[in-house]
Short mmCIF file of C-alpha atoms and ligand atoms in Angstrom, two decimals:
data_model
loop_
_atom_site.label_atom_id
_atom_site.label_comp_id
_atom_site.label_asym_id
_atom_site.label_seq_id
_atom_site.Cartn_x
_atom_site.Cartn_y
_atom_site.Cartn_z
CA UNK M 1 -28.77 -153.87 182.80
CA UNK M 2 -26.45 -153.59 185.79
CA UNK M 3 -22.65 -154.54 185.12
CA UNK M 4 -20.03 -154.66 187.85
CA UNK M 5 -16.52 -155.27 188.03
CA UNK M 6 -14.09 -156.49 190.77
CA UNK M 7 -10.03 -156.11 190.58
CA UNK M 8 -7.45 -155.81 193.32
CA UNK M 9 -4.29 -153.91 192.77
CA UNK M 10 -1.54 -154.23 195.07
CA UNK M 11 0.91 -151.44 196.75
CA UNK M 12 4.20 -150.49 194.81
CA UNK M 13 7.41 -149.20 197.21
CA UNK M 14 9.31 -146.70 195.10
CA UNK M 15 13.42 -147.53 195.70
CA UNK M 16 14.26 -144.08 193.26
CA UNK M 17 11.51 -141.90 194.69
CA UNK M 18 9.16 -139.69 193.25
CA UNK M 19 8.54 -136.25 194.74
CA UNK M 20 8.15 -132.74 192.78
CA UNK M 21 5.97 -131.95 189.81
CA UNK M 22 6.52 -130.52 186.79
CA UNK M 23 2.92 -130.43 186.00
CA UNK M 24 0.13 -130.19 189.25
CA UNK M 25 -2.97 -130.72 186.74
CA UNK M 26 -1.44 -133.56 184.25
CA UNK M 27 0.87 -134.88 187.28
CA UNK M 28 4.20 -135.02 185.55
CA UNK M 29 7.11 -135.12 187.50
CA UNK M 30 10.40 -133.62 187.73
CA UNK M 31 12.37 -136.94 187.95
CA UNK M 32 11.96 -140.77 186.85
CA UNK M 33 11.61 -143.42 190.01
CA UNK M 34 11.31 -146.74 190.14
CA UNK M 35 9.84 -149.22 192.17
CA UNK M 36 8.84 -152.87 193.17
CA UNK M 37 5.15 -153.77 193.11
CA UNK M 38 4.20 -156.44 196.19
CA UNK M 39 2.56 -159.58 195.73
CA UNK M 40 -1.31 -159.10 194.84
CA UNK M 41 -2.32 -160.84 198.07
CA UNK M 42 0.04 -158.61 200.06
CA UNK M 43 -0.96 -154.57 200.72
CA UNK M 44 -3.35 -154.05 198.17
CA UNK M 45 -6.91 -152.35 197.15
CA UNK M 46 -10.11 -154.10 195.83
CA UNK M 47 -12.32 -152.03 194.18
CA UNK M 48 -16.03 -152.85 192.38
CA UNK M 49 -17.38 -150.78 189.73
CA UNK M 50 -21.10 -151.08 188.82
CA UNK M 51 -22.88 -149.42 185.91
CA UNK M 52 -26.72 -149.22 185.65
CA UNK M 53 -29.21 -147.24 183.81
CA UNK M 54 -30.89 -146.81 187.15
CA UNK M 55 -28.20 -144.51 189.02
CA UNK M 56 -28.87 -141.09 188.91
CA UNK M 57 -24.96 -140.20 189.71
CA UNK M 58 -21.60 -141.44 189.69
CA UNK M 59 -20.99 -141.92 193.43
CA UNK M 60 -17.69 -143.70 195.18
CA UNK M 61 -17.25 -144.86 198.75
CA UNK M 62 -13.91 -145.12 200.28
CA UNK M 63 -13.57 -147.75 202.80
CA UNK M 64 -17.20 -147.61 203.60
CA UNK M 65 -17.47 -144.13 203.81
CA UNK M 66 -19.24 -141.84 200.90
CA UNK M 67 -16.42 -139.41 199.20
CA UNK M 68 -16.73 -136.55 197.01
CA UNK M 69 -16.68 -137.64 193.38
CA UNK M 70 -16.19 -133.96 191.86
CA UNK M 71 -12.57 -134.15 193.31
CA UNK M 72 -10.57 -133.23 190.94
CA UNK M 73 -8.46 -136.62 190.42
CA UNK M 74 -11.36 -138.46 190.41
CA UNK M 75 -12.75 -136.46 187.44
CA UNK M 76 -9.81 -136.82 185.24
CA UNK M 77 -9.48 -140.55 185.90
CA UNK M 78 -13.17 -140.84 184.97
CA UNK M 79 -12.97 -138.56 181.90
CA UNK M 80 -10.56 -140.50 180.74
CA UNK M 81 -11.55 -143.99 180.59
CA UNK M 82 -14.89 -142.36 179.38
CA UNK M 83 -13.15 -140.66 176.44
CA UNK M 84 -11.03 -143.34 175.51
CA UNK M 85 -14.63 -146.03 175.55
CA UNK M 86 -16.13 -143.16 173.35
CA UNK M 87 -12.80 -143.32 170.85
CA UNK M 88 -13.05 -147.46 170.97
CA UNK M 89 -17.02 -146.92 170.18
CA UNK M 90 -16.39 -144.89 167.17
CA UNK M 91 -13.54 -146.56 165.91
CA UNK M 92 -16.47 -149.06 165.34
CA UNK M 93 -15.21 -151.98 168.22
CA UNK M 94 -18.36 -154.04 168.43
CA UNK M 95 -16.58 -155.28 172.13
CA UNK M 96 -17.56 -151.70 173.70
CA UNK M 97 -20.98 -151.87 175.08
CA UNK M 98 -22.42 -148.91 173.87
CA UNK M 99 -25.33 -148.45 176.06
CA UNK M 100 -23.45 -148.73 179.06
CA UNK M 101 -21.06 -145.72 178.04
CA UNK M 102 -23.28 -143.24 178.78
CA UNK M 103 -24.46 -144.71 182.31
CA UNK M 104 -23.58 -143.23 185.85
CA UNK M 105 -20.83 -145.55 188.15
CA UNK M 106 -21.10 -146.38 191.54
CA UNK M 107 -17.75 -147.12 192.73
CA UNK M 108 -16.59 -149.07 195.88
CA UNK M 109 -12.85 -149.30 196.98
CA UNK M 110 -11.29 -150.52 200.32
CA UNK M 111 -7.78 -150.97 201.24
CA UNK M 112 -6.66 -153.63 203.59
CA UNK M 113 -3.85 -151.74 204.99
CA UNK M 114 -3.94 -148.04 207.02
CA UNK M 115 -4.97 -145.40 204.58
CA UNK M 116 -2.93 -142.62 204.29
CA UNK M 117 0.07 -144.20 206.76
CA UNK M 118 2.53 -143.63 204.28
CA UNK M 119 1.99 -147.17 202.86
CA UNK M 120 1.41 -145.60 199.39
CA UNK M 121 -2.57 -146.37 199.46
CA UNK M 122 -3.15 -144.04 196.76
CA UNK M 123 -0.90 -145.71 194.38
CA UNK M 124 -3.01 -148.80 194.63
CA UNK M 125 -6.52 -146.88 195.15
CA UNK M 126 -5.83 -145.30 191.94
CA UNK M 127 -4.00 -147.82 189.98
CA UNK M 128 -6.88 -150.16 190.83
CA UNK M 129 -9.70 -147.34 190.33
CA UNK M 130 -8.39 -147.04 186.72
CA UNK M 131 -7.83 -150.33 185.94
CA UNK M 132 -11.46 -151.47 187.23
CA UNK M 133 -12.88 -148.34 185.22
CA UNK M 134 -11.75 -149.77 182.07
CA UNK M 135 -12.56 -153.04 182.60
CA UNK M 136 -16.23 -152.24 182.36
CA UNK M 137 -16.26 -149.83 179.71
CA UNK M 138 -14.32 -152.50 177.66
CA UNK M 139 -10.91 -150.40 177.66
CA UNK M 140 -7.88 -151.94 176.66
CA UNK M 141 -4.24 -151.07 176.33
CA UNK M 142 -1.93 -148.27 177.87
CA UNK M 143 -3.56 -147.06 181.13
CA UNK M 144 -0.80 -146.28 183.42
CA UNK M 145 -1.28 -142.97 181.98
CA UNK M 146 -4.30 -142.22 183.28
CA UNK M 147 -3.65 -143.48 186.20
CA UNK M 148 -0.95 -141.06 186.57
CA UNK M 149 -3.80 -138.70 186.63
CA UNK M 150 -4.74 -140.28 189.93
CA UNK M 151 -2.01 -139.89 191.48
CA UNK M 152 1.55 -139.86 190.10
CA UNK M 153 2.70 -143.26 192.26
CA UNK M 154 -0.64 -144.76 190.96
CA UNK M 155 0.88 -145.21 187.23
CA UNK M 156 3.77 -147.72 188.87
CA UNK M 157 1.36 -150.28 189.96
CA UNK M 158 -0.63 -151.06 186.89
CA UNK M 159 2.52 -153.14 186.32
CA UNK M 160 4.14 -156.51 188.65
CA UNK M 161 8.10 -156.58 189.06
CA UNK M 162 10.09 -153.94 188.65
CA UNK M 163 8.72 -151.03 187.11
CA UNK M 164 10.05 -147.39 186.08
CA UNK M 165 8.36 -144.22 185.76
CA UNK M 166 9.91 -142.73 183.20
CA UNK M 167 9.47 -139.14 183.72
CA UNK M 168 9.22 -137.90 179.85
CA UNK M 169 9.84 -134.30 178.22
CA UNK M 170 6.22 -133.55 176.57
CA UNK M 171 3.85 -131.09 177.76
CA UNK M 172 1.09 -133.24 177.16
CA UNK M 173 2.54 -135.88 179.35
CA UNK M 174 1.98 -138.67 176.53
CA UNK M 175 5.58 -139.83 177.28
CA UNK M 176 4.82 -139.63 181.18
CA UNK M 177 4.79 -143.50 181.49
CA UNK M 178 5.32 -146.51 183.67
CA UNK M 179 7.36 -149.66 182.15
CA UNK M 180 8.17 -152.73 183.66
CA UNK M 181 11.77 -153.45 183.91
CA UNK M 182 11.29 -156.64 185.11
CA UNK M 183 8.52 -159.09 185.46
CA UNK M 184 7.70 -160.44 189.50
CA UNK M 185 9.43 -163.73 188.88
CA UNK M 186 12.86 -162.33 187.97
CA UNK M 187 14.06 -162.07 191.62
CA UNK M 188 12.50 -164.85 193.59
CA UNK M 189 14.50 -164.30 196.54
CA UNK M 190 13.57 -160.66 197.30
CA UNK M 191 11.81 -160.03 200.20
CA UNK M 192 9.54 -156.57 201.89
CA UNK M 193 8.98 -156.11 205.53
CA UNK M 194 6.80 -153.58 206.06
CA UNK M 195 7.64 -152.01 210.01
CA UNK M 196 5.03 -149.98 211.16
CA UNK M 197 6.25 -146.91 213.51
CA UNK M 198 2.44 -145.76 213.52
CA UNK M 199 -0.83 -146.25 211.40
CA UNK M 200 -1.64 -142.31 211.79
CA UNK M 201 -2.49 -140.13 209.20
CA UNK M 202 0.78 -138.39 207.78
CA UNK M 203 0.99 -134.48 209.27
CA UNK M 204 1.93 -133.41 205.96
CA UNK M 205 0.45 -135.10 202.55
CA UNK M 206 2.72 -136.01 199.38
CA UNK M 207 1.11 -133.75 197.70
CA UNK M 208 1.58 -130.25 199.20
CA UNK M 209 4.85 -131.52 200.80
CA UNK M 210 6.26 -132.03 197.08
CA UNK M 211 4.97 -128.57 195.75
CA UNK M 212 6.70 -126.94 198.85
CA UNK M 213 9.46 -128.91 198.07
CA UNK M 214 9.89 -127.53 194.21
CA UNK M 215 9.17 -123.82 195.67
CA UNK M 216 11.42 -124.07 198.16
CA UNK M 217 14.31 -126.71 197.96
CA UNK M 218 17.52 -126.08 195.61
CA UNK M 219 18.10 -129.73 196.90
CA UNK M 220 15.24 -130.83 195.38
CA UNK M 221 16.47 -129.33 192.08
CA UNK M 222 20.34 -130.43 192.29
CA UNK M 223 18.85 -134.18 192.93
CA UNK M 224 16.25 -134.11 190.42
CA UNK M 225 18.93 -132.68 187.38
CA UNK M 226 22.03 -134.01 188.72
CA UNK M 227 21.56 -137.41 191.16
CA UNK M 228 18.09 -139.30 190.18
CA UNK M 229 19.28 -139.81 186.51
CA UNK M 230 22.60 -141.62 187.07
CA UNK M 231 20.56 -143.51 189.65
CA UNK M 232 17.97 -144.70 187.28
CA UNK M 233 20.73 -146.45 185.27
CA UNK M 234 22.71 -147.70 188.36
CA UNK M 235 19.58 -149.74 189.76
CA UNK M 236 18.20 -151.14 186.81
CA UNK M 237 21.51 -152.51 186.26
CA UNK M 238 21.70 -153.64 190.18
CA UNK M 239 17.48 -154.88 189.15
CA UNK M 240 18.98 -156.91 185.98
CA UNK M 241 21.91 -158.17 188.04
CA UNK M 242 20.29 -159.29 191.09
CA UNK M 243 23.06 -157.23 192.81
CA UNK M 244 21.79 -157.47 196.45
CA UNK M 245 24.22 -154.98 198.01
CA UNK M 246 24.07 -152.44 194.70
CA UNK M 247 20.08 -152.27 195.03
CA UNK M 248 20.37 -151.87 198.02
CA UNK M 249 22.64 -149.05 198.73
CA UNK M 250 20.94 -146.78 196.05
CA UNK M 251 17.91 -147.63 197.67
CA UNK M 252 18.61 -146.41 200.85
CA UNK M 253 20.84 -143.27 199.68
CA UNK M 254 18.25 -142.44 197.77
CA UNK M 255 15.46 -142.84 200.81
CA UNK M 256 17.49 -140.64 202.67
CA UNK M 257 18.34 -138.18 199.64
CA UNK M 258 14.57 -137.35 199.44
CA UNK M 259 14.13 -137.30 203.80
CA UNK M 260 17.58 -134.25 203.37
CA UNK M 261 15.46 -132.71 200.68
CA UNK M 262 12.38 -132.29 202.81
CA UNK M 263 14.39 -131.29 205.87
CA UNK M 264 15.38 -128.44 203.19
CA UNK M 265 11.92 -127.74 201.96
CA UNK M 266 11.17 -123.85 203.92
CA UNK M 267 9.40 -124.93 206.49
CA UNK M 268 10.63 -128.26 206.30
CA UNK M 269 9.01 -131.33 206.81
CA UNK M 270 9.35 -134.48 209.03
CA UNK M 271 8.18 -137.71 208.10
CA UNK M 272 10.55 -139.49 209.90
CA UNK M 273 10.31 -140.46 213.59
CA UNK M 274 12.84 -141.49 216.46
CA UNK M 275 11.66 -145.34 215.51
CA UNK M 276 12.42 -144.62 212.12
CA UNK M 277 15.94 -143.12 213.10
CA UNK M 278 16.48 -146.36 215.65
CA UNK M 279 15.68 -148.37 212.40
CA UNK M 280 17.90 -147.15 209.88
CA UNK M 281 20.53 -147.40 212.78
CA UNK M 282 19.90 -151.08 213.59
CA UNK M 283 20.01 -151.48 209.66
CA UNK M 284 23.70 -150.23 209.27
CA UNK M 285 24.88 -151.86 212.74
CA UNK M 286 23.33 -155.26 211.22
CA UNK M 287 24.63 -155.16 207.93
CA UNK M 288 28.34 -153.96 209.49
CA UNK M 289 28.01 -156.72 211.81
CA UNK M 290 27.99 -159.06 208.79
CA UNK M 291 30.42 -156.77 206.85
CA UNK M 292 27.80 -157.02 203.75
CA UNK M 293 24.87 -155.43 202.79
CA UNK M 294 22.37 -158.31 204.01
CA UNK M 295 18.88 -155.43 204.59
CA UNK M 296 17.99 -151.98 202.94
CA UNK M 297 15.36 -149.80 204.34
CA UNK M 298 13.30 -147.44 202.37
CA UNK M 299 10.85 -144.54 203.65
CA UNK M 300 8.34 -142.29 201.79
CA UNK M 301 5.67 -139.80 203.71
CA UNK M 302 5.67 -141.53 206.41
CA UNK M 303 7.55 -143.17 209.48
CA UNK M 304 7.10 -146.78 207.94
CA UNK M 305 10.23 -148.48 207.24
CA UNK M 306 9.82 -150.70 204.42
CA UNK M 307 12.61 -153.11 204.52
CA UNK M 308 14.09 -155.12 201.68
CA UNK M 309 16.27 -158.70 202.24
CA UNK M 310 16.54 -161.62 201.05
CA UNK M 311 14.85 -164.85 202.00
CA UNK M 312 17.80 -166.56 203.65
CA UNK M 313 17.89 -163.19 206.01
CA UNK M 314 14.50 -162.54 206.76
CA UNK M 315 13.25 -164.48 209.88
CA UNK M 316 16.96 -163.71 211.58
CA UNK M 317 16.47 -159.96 210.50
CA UNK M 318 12.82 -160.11 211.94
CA UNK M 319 14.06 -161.61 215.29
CA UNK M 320 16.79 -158.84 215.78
CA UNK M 321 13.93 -155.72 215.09
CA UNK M 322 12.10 -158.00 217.41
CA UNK M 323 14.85 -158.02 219.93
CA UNK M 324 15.25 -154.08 220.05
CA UNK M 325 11.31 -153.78 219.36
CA UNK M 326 9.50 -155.99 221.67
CA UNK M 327 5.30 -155.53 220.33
CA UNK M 328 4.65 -155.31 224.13
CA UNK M 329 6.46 -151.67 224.66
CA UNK M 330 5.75 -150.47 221.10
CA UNK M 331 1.40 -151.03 221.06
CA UNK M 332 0.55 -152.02 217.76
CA UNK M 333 3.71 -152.44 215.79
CA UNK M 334 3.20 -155.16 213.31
CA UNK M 335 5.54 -156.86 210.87
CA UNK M 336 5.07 -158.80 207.81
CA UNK M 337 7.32 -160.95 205.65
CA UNK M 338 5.77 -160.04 202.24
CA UNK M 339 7.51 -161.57 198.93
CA UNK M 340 7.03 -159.78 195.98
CA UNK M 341 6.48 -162.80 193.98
CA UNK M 342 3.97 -165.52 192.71
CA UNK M 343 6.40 -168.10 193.08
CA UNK M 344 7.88 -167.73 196.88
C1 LIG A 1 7.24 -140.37 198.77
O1 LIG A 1 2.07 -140.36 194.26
O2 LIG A 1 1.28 -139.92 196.60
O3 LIG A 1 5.75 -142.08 198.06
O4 LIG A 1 1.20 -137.59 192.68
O5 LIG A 1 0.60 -135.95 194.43
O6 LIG A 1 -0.58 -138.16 194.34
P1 LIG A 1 0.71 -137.40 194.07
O7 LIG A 1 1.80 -137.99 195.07
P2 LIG A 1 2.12 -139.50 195.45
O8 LIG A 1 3.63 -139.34 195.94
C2 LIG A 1 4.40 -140.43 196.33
C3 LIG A 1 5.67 -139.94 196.94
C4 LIG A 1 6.53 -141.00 197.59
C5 LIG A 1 7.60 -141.50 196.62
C6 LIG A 1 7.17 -142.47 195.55
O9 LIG A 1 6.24 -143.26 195.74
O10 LIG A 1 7.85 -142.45 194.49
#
């Protein structure tokens, strides 16, 4: 008997970000973050999981391509769905499909977006991977655990809204969690742009950027003790509010918090480029110009500005980037009015 699976997960932007681990095997971090998962039909992966007594091996392909299943990531994400199935089994749950637990998986995932661009393709690649995973072994419940496991940005998008990853204190990483703040319809009027500098590959992955970062940065350090945790509280409170200008001043202190940490990682790193720089400097001219805080630009390992407004602002926002970015001097720069929500 062959059974396969099809999910889509979509791409979360972290607004407190992520970077340094506590923990390189388990993937537990040195600070909370939070971020704001995009609309399912936005940025997002689709993945299909078949079982069958026929395949030899569990195999995976990548946007077409074969990849190496023994990585690492891969394993623990597939141990543990497997273990928890085998738990569920045991425990007696006539819903687990028994036969099928011991079958190899054939795995199939493409993105619809630039891999590796900085557009956070592994947080949906993995979120999706685990949630698909479970799906056919009949696994219920708490995964954004495992999907940690994946990779750490992965455990933020099992969740819609507003969701937290709250860092935790065990050495297990049981208490290494995402949470969802607040659900996808609590802020209708939110809006993404996602402004792409370039569709390359980063230089330098998230990855070994962050453990050079935790080797080498006191920055790192001072931000993770001393700045993320006040932060945390500050923009769930802007999150619960709907305060525009509050969420989005953290968000962009805190963008350019983690960009001063990696220019103090030894050798330091660049993700940002001189579009990037003309963007967050259109960005503050704009919002001066109005003498509020109307757009908020966020960056993670990449040159990609992600830009947050709110409906009223968007298409006169988009016409001004147009205006200093004309798509005929730029060669592929693309720009998308995404909202984060089912009901826009
Ligand atoms: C800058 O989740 O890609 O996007 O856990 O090593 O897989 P690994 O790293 P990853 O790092 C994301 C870093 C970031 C910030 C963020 O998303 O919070």
């Amino acid at each position: 008997k062959t059974n396969i699976v099809t999910c889509t997960a979509p791409v979360n932007i972290a607004v407190i970000k992520y970077w340094g681990k506590r923990d390189e095997e388990l993937i537990l971090p040195i600070n909370s973050s939070l971020s704001v998962t995009l609309h399912q039909e936005q940025l997002k992966t689709t993945t299909t999981v078949a079982t069958s007594r026929s395949f030899q091996e569990d195999r995976i392909w990548l946007n077409g391509k074969e990849e190496d299943i023994t990585h690492p990531r891969l394993q623990s994400c597939l141990r543990e769905i497997r273990r928890l199935a085998r738990k569920r089994r045991g425990d007696g749950d006539p819903s687990v499909d028994s036969t099928g637990l011991s079958h190899k998986v054939h795995i199939c995932s493409v993105n619809n977006f630039p891999t590796a661009a900085g557009l956070a393709s592994s947080a949906a690649g993995f979120a999706c991977l685990v949630y698909t995973l479970a799906r056919v072994f009949g696994v219920e419940g708490e995964l954004s655990g495992i999907a940690r496991q994946g990779s750490g940005s992965a455990c933020r998008s099992m969740y819609g809204g507003f969701v937290q990853w709250i860092m935790g204190k065990k050495d297990d990483g049981k208490d290494s969690l995402a949470q969802q703040v607040e659900p996808e319809t609590h802020w209708p009027e939110l809006r993404i742009l996602v402004l792409v500098a370039s569709a390359e590959r980063k230089p330098v992955g998230s990855t070994s950027g962050m453990q050079t970062s935790v080797q080498t940065s006191s920055l790192l350090k001072h931000r993770a003790e001393s700045v993320v945790p006040g932060r945390m509280v500050e923009m769930i409170e802007a999150v619960q509010r709907k305060d525009f200008a509050a969420f989005a001043e953290l968000t962009m202190k805190d963008s350019n918090q983690f960009h001063a940490t990696c220019l103090d990682t030894y050798p330091p790193i660049f993700y940002l480029n001189s579009v990037s720089q003309q963007v967050i400097s259109l960005v503050h001219r704009y919002n001066r110009h109005y003498g509020e805080t109307r757009v908020a630009y966020t960056f993670d390992a990449g040159p990609n500005a992600v830009i947050f407004t709110l409906q009223q602002h968007v298409s006169e926002f988009v016409q001004v980037v147009q205006h200093f970015f004309p798509p005929e001097t730029n060669g592929g720069q693309f720009f998308k009015g995404l909202p984060v929500n089912h009901a826009a």
